[in-house]
Coordinates of C-alpha atoms in Angstrom, one line a residue:
Chain A
X101 CA 0.0 0.0 0.0
X102 CA 1.2 3.5 -0.7
X103 CA 1.5 6.6 1.4
X104 CA -2.0 7.7 1.8
X105 CA -3.5 4.3 1.3
X106 CA -5.9 3.0 3.8
X107 CA -8.1 -0.1 4.0
X108 CA -11.7 0.6 3.7
X109 CA -14.7 -1.3 2.6
X110 CA -17.6 -1.1 0.2
X111 CA -21.0 -0.8 1.9
X112 CA -22.5 -4.0 3.2
X113 CA -26.3 -4.4 3.3
X114 CA -28.1 -6.6 5.8
X115 CA -31.7 -6.9 6.7
X116 CA -33.2 -7.1 10.2
X117 CA -36.8 -7.8 11.0
X118 CA -38.2 -6.3 14.2
X119 CA -39.8 -8.9 16.5
X120 CA -41.7 -8.8 19.8
X121 CA -38.4 -9.3 21.6
X122 CA -37.0 -6.2 20.1
X123 CA -39.6 -3.8 21.4
X124 CA -40.5 -2.5 24.8
X125 CA -43.8 -1.3 26.4
X126 CA -43.6 2.2 24.8
X127 CA -44.2 0.4 21.5
X128 CA -40.8 1.0 19.8
X129 CA -37.5 -0.8 19.5
X130 CA -35.6 -0.8 22.8
X131 CA -32.5 1.3 22.4
X132 CA -29.8 -1.3 23.3
X133 CA -31.1 -3.6 20.6
X134 CA -29.7 -1.5 17.8
X135 CA -26.2 -2.6 19.0
X136 CA -27.3 -6.2 18.5
X137 CA -28.6 -5.4 15.0
X138 CA -25.3 -3.6 14.1
X139 CA -23.3 -6.5 15.4
X140 CA -25.2 -9.0 13.4
X141 CA -24.5 -6.9 10.3
X142 CA -20.8 -6.7 11.1
X143 CA -20.7 -10.5 11.5
X144 CA -22.2 -11.0 8.2
X145 CA -20.0 -8.4 6.5
X146 CA -16.9 -10.2 7.8
X147 CA -18.4 -13.7 7.5
X148 CA -19.4 -15.8 10.5
X149 CA -17.4 -18.8 9.3
X150 CA -14.2 -16.7 9.2
X151 CA -15.0 -15.4 12.7
X152 CA -15.4 -18.9 14.1
X153 CA -12.1 -20.0 12.5
X154 CA -10.3 -16.9 13.7
X155 CA -11.4 -17.7 17.3
X156 CA -10.7 -21.4 17.2
X157 CA -7.5 -21.5 15.2
X158 CA -5.8 -18.3 16.1
X159 CA -7.6 -17.4 19.4
X160 CA -8.5 -14.0 18.1
X161 CA -11.8 -12.1 18.4
X162 CA -13.1 -8.6 17.9
X163 CA -14.3 -6.4 20.8
X164 CA -16.2 -3.2 20.8
X165 CA -14.3 -0.4 22.6
X166 CA -16.2 2.7 21.7
X167 CA -19.7 3.5 20.4
X168 CA -21.4 6.7 19.4
X169 CA -25.0 6.2 18.5
X170 CA -27.7 8.6 17.4
X171 CA -31.4 7.7 17.6
X172 CA -33.3 9.8 15.1
X173 CA -36.5 8.0 14.5
X174 CA -38.4 5.3 16.5
X175 CA -39.0 2.0 14.8
X176 CA -42.0 -0.3 15.6
X177 CA -42.9 -4.0 15.6
X178 CA -43.1 -5.7 12.2
X179 CA -40.8 -3.2 10.4
X180 CA -37.8 -4.4 8.4
X181 CA -34.6 -2.4 8.7
X182 CA -31.8 -2.2 6.2
X183 CA -28.5 -2.0 7.9
X184 CA -25.8 -0.2 5.9
X185 CA -22.2 -0.8 7.1
X186 CA -18.8 0.4 6.0
X187 CA -15.5 0.1 7.8
X188 CA -12.1 1.7 7.7
X189 CA -8.9 0.5 9.2
X190 CA -7.4 3.2 11.5
X191 CA -3.8 2.5 12.2
X192 CA -2.9 -1.1 13.1
X193 CA -5.2 -1.6 16.0
X194 CA -8.6 -0.1 15.2
X195 CA -11.4 -0.9 12.9
X196 CA -13.9 2.0 12.6
X197 CA -17.4 1.0 11.4
X198 CA -20.0 3.5 10.3
X199 CA -23.4 1.8 10.5
X200 CA -26.9 3.0 9.7
X201 CA -30.4 1.5 10.2
X202 CA -32.8 2.5 7.5
X203 CA -36.6 2.0 7.6
X204 CA -38.1 0.8 4.4
X205 CA -39.6 4.1 3.4
X206 CA -37.0 6.2 5.2
X207 CA -35.7 9.5 3.8
X208 CA -32.9 9.5 6.3
X209 CA -31.4 6.8 8.5
X210 CA -33.5 6.1 11.7
X211 CA -30.4 5.3 13.8
X212 CA -26.7 5.9 13.0
X213 CA -23.6 4.7 14.8
X214 CA -19.8 4.9 14.7
X215 CA -18.5 1.7 16.3
X216 CA -14.8 1.3 17.1
X217 CA -13.5 -2.3 17.2
X218 CA -10.3 -3.7 18.4
X219 CA -8.8 -7.2 18.2
X220 CA -8.2 -9.2 21.4
X221 CA -6.7 -12.6 22.0
X222 CA -8.3 -15.2 24.4
X223 CA -6.3 -13.7 27.3
X224 CA -8.0 -10.3 26.6
X225 CA -4.7 -8.8 25.3
X226 CA -4.8 -6.3 22.5
X227 CA -3.6 -7.5 19.1
X228 CA -3.2 -5.8 15.7
X229 CA -6.3 -6.1 13.5
X230 CA -5.8 -9.3 11.4
X231 CA -6.1 -7.6 8.1
X232 CA -5.8 -10.8 6.1
X233 CA -9.4 -11.7 7.1
X234 CA -10.7 -8.3 6.0
X235 CA -10.0 -8.8 2.3
X236 CA -13.3 -9.8 0.8
Chain B
X285 CA -61.9 -32.2 6.0
X286 CA -64.5 -34.5 7.7
X287 CA -66.3 -34.8 11.0
X288 CA -63.2 -34.7 13.2
X289 CA -61.6 -32.1 11.2
X290 CA -59.2 -29.8 12.9
X291 CA -57.1 -27.0 11.7
X292 CA -53.5 -27.8 11.4
X293 CA -50.6 -26.4 9.4
X294 CA -48.0 -27.7 7.0
X295 CA -44.5 -27.4 8.4
X296 CA -42.9 -23.9 8.1
X297 CA -39.1 -23.6 7.8
X298 CA -37.2 -20.6 9.1
X299 CA -33.5 -20.1 9.4
X300 CA -31.7 -18.5 12.5
X301 CA -28.0 -17.6 12.6
X302 CA -26.3 -17.8 16.0
X303 CA -24.6 -14.5 16.9
X304 CA -22.4 -13.4 19.8
X305 CA -25.5 -12.1 21.6
X306 CA -27.1 -15.6 21.6
X307 CA -24.3 -17.3 23.5
X308 CA -23.0 -17.2 27.0
X309 CA -19.6 -17.7 28.6
X310 CA -19.9 -21.5 28.6
X311 CA -19.6 -21.2 24.8
X312 CA -23.1 -22.3 23.7
X313 CA -26.5 -20.7 23.1
X314 CA -28.1 -19.4 26.3
X315 CA -31.2 -21.5 27.0
X316 CA -33.8 -18.7 27.0
X317 CA -32.8 -17.6 23.5
X318 CA -34.5 -20.6 21.9
X319 CA -37.8 -19.1 22.9
X320 CA -36.8 -16.0 20.9
X321 CA -35.8 -18.2 17.9
X322 CA -39.1 -20.1 18.1
X323 CA -41.1 -16.9 18.3
X324 CA -39.4 -15.4 15.3
X325 CA -40.3 -18.5 13.4
X326 CA -43.9 -18.3 14.5
X327 CA -44.1 -14.7 13.5
X328 CA -42.9 -15.5 10.0
X329 CA -45.2 -18.5 9.7
X330 CA -48.2 -16.3 10.4
X331 CA -46.8 -13.2 8.7
X332 CA -45.6 -10.1 10.5
X333 CA -47.7 -7.8 8.4
X334 CA -50.9 -9.7 9.5
X335 CA -49.8 -9.6 13.1
X336 CA -49.3 -5.8 12.9
X337 CA -52.8 -5.4 11.3
X338 CA -54.4 -7.7 13.9
X339 CA -53.0 -5.6 16.7
X340 CA -53.7 -2.2 15.2
X341 CA -57.1 -2.9 13.6
X342 CA -58.6 -5.4 15.9
X343 CA -56.6 -5.0 19.1
X344 CA -55.7 -8.7 19.2
X345 CA -52.4 -10.3 19.9
X346 CA -51.0 -13.7 20.6
X347 CA -49.6 -14.7 24.0
X348 CA -47.7 -17.7 25.2
X349 CA -49.4 -19.5 28.1
X350 CA -47.5 -22.7 28.3
X351 CA -44.1 -24.0 27.1
X352 CA -42.4 -27.4 27.3
X353 CA -38.9 -27.3 25.9
X354 CA -36.2 -30.0 25.7
X355 CA -32.6 -29.2 25.2
X356 CA -30.9 -32.2 23.6
X357 CA -27.7 -30.8 22.0
X358 CA -25.8 -27.6 22.6
X359 CA -25.3 -25.1 19.7
X360 CA -22.4 -22.8 19.3
X361 CA -21.6 -19.4 17.8
X362 CA -21.7 -19.2 14.0
X363 CA -24.0 -22.1 13.5
X364 CA -27.2 -21.8 11.4
X365 CA -30.4 -23.4 12.8
X366 CA -33.3 -24.6 10.8
X367 CA -36.5 -24.0 12.8
X368 CA -39.3 -26.4 11.8
X369 CA -42.8 -25.3 13.1
X370 CA -46.3 -26.7 12.8
X371 CA -49.4 -25.7 14.6
X372 CA -52.8 -27.3 15.5
X373 CA -55.9 -25.5 16.6
X374 CA -57.1 -27.0 19.9
X375 CA -60.7 -26.0 20.6
X376 CA -61.6 -22.4 20.1
X377 CA -59.0 -20.8 22.3
X378 CA -55.7 -22.6 21.9
X379 CA -53.1 -22.8 19.2
X380 CA -50.6 -25.6 19.9
X381 CA -47.2 -25.2 18.1
X382 CA -44.6 -28.0 17.8
X383 CA -41.2 -26.4 17.0
X384 CA -37.8 -27.9 16.5
X385 CA -34.4 -26.4 16.1
X386 CA -32.1 -28.4 13.8
X387 CA -28.4 -28.0 13.3
X388 CA -27.2 -28.1 9.7
X389 CA -25.7 -31.6 10.0
X390 CA -28.1 -32.8 12.8
X391 CA -29.5 -36.3 12.8
X392 CA -32.1 -35.3 15.4
X393 CA -33.4 -31.9 16.6
X394 CA -31.1 -30.1 18.9
X395 CA -34.0 -28.4 20.8
X396 CA -37.7 -29.2 20.7
X397 CA -40.7 -27.4 22.1
X398 CA -44.4 -27.5 22.5
X399 CA -45.7 -24.0 22.8
X400 CA -49.3 -23.2 23.6
X401 CA -50.6 -19.9 22.4
X402 CA -53.8 -18.0 23.3
X403 CA -55.3 -14.8 21.9
X404 CA -55.7 -11.8 24.1
X405 CA -57.2 -8.3 23.4
X406 CA -55.5 -5.1 24.4
X407 CA -57.1 -5.3 27.9
X408 CA -55.4 -8.7 28.4
X409 CA -58.8 -10.5 28.1
X410 CA -58.9 -14.0 26.5
X411 CA -60.4 -14.2 23.0
X412 CA -61.1 -17.0 20.6
X413 CA -58.2 -17.6 18.2
X414 CA -58.9 -15.5 15.1
X415 CA -58.9 -18.5 12.6
X416 CA -59.4 -16.3 9.6
X417 CA -55.8 -15.1 9.9
X418 CA -54.5 -18.7 10.1
X419 CA -55.5 -19.6 6.6
X420 CA -52.3 -19.5 4.5
Chain C
X10 CA -34.4 -38.2 56.4
X11 CA -34.9 -42.0 56.2
X12 CA -33.9 -44.8 53.9
X13 CA -35.0 -43.2 50.7
X14 CA -33.7 -39.9 51.7
X15 CA -33.3 -37.3 49.0
X16 CA -31.6 -34.0 48.9
X17 CA -34.0 -31.1 48.7
X18 CA -33.8 -27.4 49.6
X19 CA -35.6 -24.9 51.6
X20 CA -37.3 -22.2 49.6
X21 CA -35.1 -19.4 48.4
X22 CA -36.5 -15.9 47.8
X23 CA -35.2 -13.5 45.3
X24 CA -36.5 -10.2 44.1
X25 CA -36.7 -9.0 40.4
X26 CA -37.6 -5.6 39.2
X27 CA -39.3 -5.3 35.8
X28 CA -37.5 -2.8 33.6
X29 CA -38.1 -1.4 30.1
X30 CA -35.9 -4.1 28.7
X31 CA -38.1 -6.9 30.1
X32 CA -41.3 -5.7 28.4
X33 CA -42.5 -5.8 24.8
X34 CA -44.9 -3.6 22.8
X35 CA -48.0 -5.4 24.1
X36 CA -47.2 -3.8 27.5
X37 CA -46.2 -6.9 29.5
X38 CA -43.1 -8.9 30.3
X39 CA -41.8 -10.8 27.2
X40 CA -42.3 -14.5 27.8
X41 CA -38.6 -15.6 27.4
X42 CA -37.5 -13.2 30.1
X43 CA -39.0 -15.3 32.9
X44 CA -36.3 -17.9 32.1
X45 CA -33.7 -15.2 32.8
X46 CA -35.4 -14.2 36.1
X47 CA -35.5 -17.8 37.2
X48 CA -31.9 -18.3 36.3
X49 CA -30.8 -15.3 38.3
X50 CA -32.7 -16.7 41.2
X51 CA -31.0 -20.1 40.9
X52 CA -27.6 -18.4 40.7
X53 CA -28.2 -16.5 43.9
X54 CA -29.6 -19.6 45.6
X55 CA -26.5 -21.6 44.9
X56 CA -24.1 -18.6 45.2
X57 CA -22.4 -16.9 42.3
X58 CA -19.0 -17.1 43.9
X59 CA -19.4 -20.9 44.1
X60 CA -20.5 -21.1 40.5
X61 CA -17.5 -19.2 39.4
X62 CA -15.1 -21.4 41.4
X63 CA -16.8 -24.6 40.1
X64 CA -16.2 -23.4 36.5
X65 CA -12.7 -22.2 37.0
X66 CA -11.3 -24.9 39.3
X67 CA -13.3 -28.0 38.3
X68 CA -14.4 -27.1 34.8
X69 CA -18.0 -27.8 35.8
X70 CA -21.2 -25.8 35.0
X71 CA -24.9 -26.3 35.1
X72 CA -27.1 -26.6 32.0
X73 CA -30.8 -26.5 31.5
X74 CA -32.1 -29.6 29.8
X75 CA -35.8 -29.4 30.2
X76 CA -38.3 -26.6 31.1
X77 CA -42.0 -26.6 31.7
X78 CA -43.4 -23.1 32.2
X79 CA -46.9 -21.9 32.8
X80 CA -47.9 -18.2 32.3
X81 CA -50.9 -17.4 34.4
X82 CA -50.9 -13.6 34.8
X83 CA -49.2 -10.9 32.8
X84 CA -46.8 -8.6 34.6
X85 CA -46.1 -5.0 33.7
X86 CA -43.3 -2.4 33.8
X87 CA -42.3 -1.2 37.2
X88 CA -43.6 -4.2 39.1
X89 CA -41.4 -6.2 41.5
X90 CA -41.6 -10.0 41.4
X91 CA -40.7 -12.3 44.2
X92 CA -39.1 -15.5 42.8
X93 CA -39.6 -18.5 45.1
X94 CA -37.3 -21.4 44.3
X95 CA -36.8 -24.9 45.6
X96 CA -34.8 -27.8 44.3
X97 CA -34.6 -31.6 44.7
X98 CA -31.8 -33.9 43.6
X99 CA -33.3 -36.6 41.3
X100 CA -30.8 -39.5 41.0
X101 CA -27.2 -38.6 40.5
X102 CA -27.5 -36.5 37.4
X103 CA -30.5 -34.3 37.7
X104 CA -31.4 -31.2 39.8
X105 CA -35.1 -30.4 39.6
X106 CA -36.1 -26.9 40.4
X107 CA -39.6 -25.6 41.1
X108 CA -39.8 -21.9 40.6
X109 CA -42.6 -19.4 40.9
X110 CA -42.8 -15.6 40.2
X111 CA -45.2 -13.8 42.5
X112 CA -46.5 -10.3 42.0
X113 CA -46.5 -8.1 45.1
X114 CA -50.2 -8.4 45.7
X115 CA -50.6 -11.8 44.0
X116 CA -53.0 -14.4 45.4
X117 CA -51.4 -17.1 43.2
X118 CA -48.1 -17.2 41.3
X119 CA -48.1 -15.3 38.0
X120 CA -45.7 -17.7 36.4
X121 CA -44.6 -21.2 37.5
X122 CA -41.9 -23.4 36.1
X123 CA -40.3 -26.8 36.6
X124 CA -36.7 -26.6 35.4
X125 CA -34.4 -29.6 35.1
X126 CA -30.7 -29.0 35.4
X127 CA -27.8 -31.2 34.6
X128 CA -24.1 -30.8 35.2
X129 CA -21.7 -30.6 32.3
X130 CA -17.9 -30.3 32.1
X131 CA -16.2 -27.9 29.7
X132 CA -16.2 -30.5 26.9
X133 CA -20.0 -30.5 27.2
X134 CA -19.9 -34.0 28.8
X135 CA -22.5 -35.0 31.3
X136 CA -21.3 -35.3 34.9
X137 CA -22.9 -36.2 38.2
X138 CA -24.4 -33.2 40.1
X139 CA -21.6 -32.0 42.4
X140 CA -23.6 -32.3 45.6
X141 CA -20.9 -30.9 47.8
X142 CA -21.7 -27.4 46.5
X143 CA -25.4 -27.8 47.2
X144 CA -25.0 -28.0 50.9
X145 CA -25.9 -24.5 52.2
Chain D
X9 CA -33.1 29.5 40.1
X10 CA -30.6 32.2 39.3
X11 CA -28.7 33.1 36.2
X12 CA -26.2 30.3 35.9
X13 CA -28.2 27.9 37.8
X14 CA -28.8 24.5 36.3
X15 CA -30.4 21.4 37.5
X16 CA -28.0 18.6 38.3
X17 CA -28.1 15.6 40.5
X18 CA -26.1 14.1 43.3
X19 CA -24.5 10.7 42.3
X20 CA -26.7 7.7 42.5
X21 CA -25.3 4.3 43.2
X22 CA -26.8 1.1 41.9
X23 CA -25.5 -2.5 42.0
X24 CA -25.7 -5.0 39.1
X25 CA -24.8 -8.6 39.3
X26 CA -23.4 -10.2 36.1
X27 CA -25.3 -13.4 35.2
X28 CA -24.9 -16.1 32.5
X29 CA -27.4 -14.1 30.3
X30 CA -25.1 -11.0 30.3
X31 CA -22.0 -12.8 28.9
X32 CA -21.1 -14.1 25.5
X33 CA -18.9 -17.0 24.4
X34 CA -15.7 -14.9 24.6
X35 CA -16.2 -15.0 28.4
X36 CA -17.1 -11.4 29.1
X37 CA -20.1 -9.1 29.3
X38 CA -21.7 -8.6 25.9
X39 CA -21.3 -4.9 24.9
X40 CA -24.9 -4.0 24.4
X41 CA -25.8 -5.2 27.9
X42 CA -24.2 -2.2 29.6
X43 CA -26.9 -0.1 28.0
X44 CA -29.4 -2.2 30.0
X45 CA -27.4 -1.9 33.2
X46 CA -27.2 1.9 32.8
X47 CA -31.0 2.1 32.1
X48 CA -31.8 0.0 35.2
X49 CA -29.7 2.5 37.2
X50 CA -31.5 5.5 35.7
X51 CA -34.8 4.0 36.4
X52 CA -33.9 3.5 40.1
X53 CA -32.4 7.0 40.3
X54 CA -35.7 8.5 39.1
X55 CA -37.9 5.9 40.8
X56 CA -39.8 3.2 38.9
X57 CA -43.1 4.2 40.6
X58 CA -42.8 7.7 39.3
X59 CA -42.0 6.5 35.8
X60 CA -45.1 4.3 35.8
X61 CA -47.3 7.2 37.0
X62 CA -45.7 9.6 34.4
X63 CA -46.6 7.1 31.6
X64 CA -50.1 6.2 32.8
X65 CA -51.3 9.6 34.0
X66 CA -49.5 12.0 31.8
X67 CA -48.6 9.8 28.8
X68 CA -44.9 10.8 29.1
X69 CA -41.8 8.6 28.9
X70 CA -38.1 9.1 28.5
X71 CA -36.3 8.0 25.3
X72 CA -32.6 7.7 24.6
X73 CA -31.5 9.9 21.7
X74 CA -27.7 9.8 21.9
X75 CA -25.2 7.5 23.5
X76 CA -21.4 7.7 23.7
X77 CA -19.9 4.7 25.5
X78 CA -16.3 3.7 26.2
X79 CA -15.4 0.1 27.0
X80 CA -12.2 0.2 29.1
X81 CA -12.1 -3.2 30.9
X82 CA -13.9 -6.5 30.3
X83 CA -16.1 -7.8 33.0
X84 CA -16.8 -11.5 33.7
X85 CA -19.5 -13.7 35.0
X86 CA -20.2 -13.5 38.7
X87 CA -18.8 -10.0 39.2
X88 CA -20.8 -7.2 40.8
X89 CA -20.7 -3.8 39.2
X90 CA -21.4 -0.5 40.9
X91 CA -23.1 1.9 38.6
X92 CA -22.5 5.5 39.4
X93 CA -24.9 7.9 37.7
X94 CA -25.4 11.7 37.6
X95 CA -27.5 13.9 35.4
X96 CA -27.7 17.5 34.3
X97 CA -30.6 19.2 32.7
X98 CA -29.5 20.8 29.4
X99 CA -32.0 23.4 28.2
X100 CA -35.6 22.5 28.5
X101 CA -35.5 19.3 26.4
X102 CA -32.5 17.3 27.3
X103 CA -31.3 15.3 30.3
X104 CA -27.7 14.4 30.1
X105 CA -26.6 11.5 32.2
X106 CA -23.0 10.5 32.9
X107 CA -22.8 6.9 34.0
X108 CA -19.9 4.6 35.0
X109 CA -19.7 0.9 35.7
X110 CA -17.1 0.1 38.4
X111 CA -15.8 -3.4 39.2
X112 CA -15.5 -4.1 42.9
X113 CA -11.7 -3.7 43.0
X114 CA -11.5 -1.3 40.1
X115 CA -9.0 1.7 40.2
X116 CA -10.9 3.3 37.3
X117 CA -14.3 2.7 35.7
X118 CA -14.6 -0.4 33.5
X119 CA -17.2 1.3 31.2
X120 CA -18.3 4.9 31.0
X121 CA -21.1 6.5 29.1
X122 CA -22.7 9.8 28.3
X123 CA -26.4 9.2 27.6
X124 CA -28.7 11.9 26.4
X125 CA -32.4 11.5 27.2
X126 CA -35.4 13.3 25.8
X127 CA -39.1 13.2 26.9
X128 CA -41.7 12.0 24.5
X129 CA -45.4 11.6 24.7
X130 CA -47.3 8.5 23.7
X131 CA -47.6 9.8 20.1
X132 CA -43.8 9.9 20.0
X133 CA -43.8 13.8 20.1
X134 CA -41.0 15.6 21.8
X135 CA -41.9 17.3 25.1
X136 CA -40.0 19.4 27.6
X137 CA -38.4 17.4 30.4
X138 CA -40.9 17.2 33.2
X139 CA -38.6 18.7 35.8
X140 CA -41.1 18.3 38.6
X141 CA -40.4 14.6 38.7
X142 CA -36.7 15.1 38.9
X143 CA -36.7 16.7 42.3
X144 CA -35.7 14.0 44.7

């Protein structure tokens, strides 16, 4: 890679249905559950099989170390969200994801997040991001 | 259908991926989460759009009133489960679902359940199962 | 205790508050969450510190292998439930818990369950229940 | 209140035990669950009874609209976290909470968050923060 080169991804699209379990008594999706939706999308973007191998064969996993999340519109039971995800490698140790949840008729994202990921081994020690697994 | 006719369904198939969120520190799917998987499958079997309409227009929803669940094999991160679901109408007030979670190479179901459902209105009063919405 | 003596426990009491996260859009506690409430109560009945030691030092954990649960009354946001738990050792390999969730003014239990537990090692192999840790 | 006066709270302390349900297969607390822990702490700080009344009698609830969260140390099964929470009223419409999760022997917080809350009515319309309920 050259001087200003960085590793960043094309957008990934992933679909999430909103079930009973995702809502609370106010009628809308419970705020913590978007972090689950975004994680599911990241797992599919990277490939679950690869993540399983990485953990079993190399003892490496990804961990969230910083999240900024904005809740713009409430989402209700029975809706389908399109999760749009991109990532950028920042230095050797950080994978920065930008993720958005779009309602099917939405003119803007309903929820947006910047989620910083690090790589840890099975003793919880920080390791460089294994960039070989990022090449799609 | 004849004299002893009853309303029962063909098997529905629904696929569930196992994410980080579904496991616990022992390495396998947390037992309560199968109830979520089974509910997602039931919602798709009946149709989420229909369930939303039923709630909004007629004030009716389905509620679980009895569960029997057997855990036969543990399931790990990254696996995909096939959820097989059938239902039978029992009397006017009860929908009895038989649901099974199968691993991709499984010779038998990993988890099986019998889940009894009733219909309640938005004042939590029992109502007959709205059989018109069950006809696929 | 006589010839056929068995190991069974006094009732344990544990209190659970119902939060936003526990409810769904129908306004009441989501059915799968009672399994979480019951597990929290079992962990306190046995002692979390003991469970951590058992896992770290002897590689043993408890796993749910069968649940029967009856939902009698719906419970809403902001309520406090009293979880009443007893267990009985059945043979060498099975711990049978009877657990009930009581509302504060309840005349009967709102939710009741019979939950069968086995002991597994960290290779997911069945082991006899470690009865030494059950003596309170 | 005078010119520079603002409404802010004393620190609230709330205790959270880490159960099976809170962990994932990597052995530590799943990242989204801290948002649940922080919400439980906020509900106790404000009073669950008051929140129930506010919803039933005035049709008002609180909603999260922005979260920044930093994960500094991983937390494992069986630990007890002390959640330290303070809030500050920002303008008429925003309640800004600073919340920290401390391990029992921690020299610094394991997880910290700034969580911005708004008030919405039961038609999901923005309303001024009902400051009368904030006076402890």
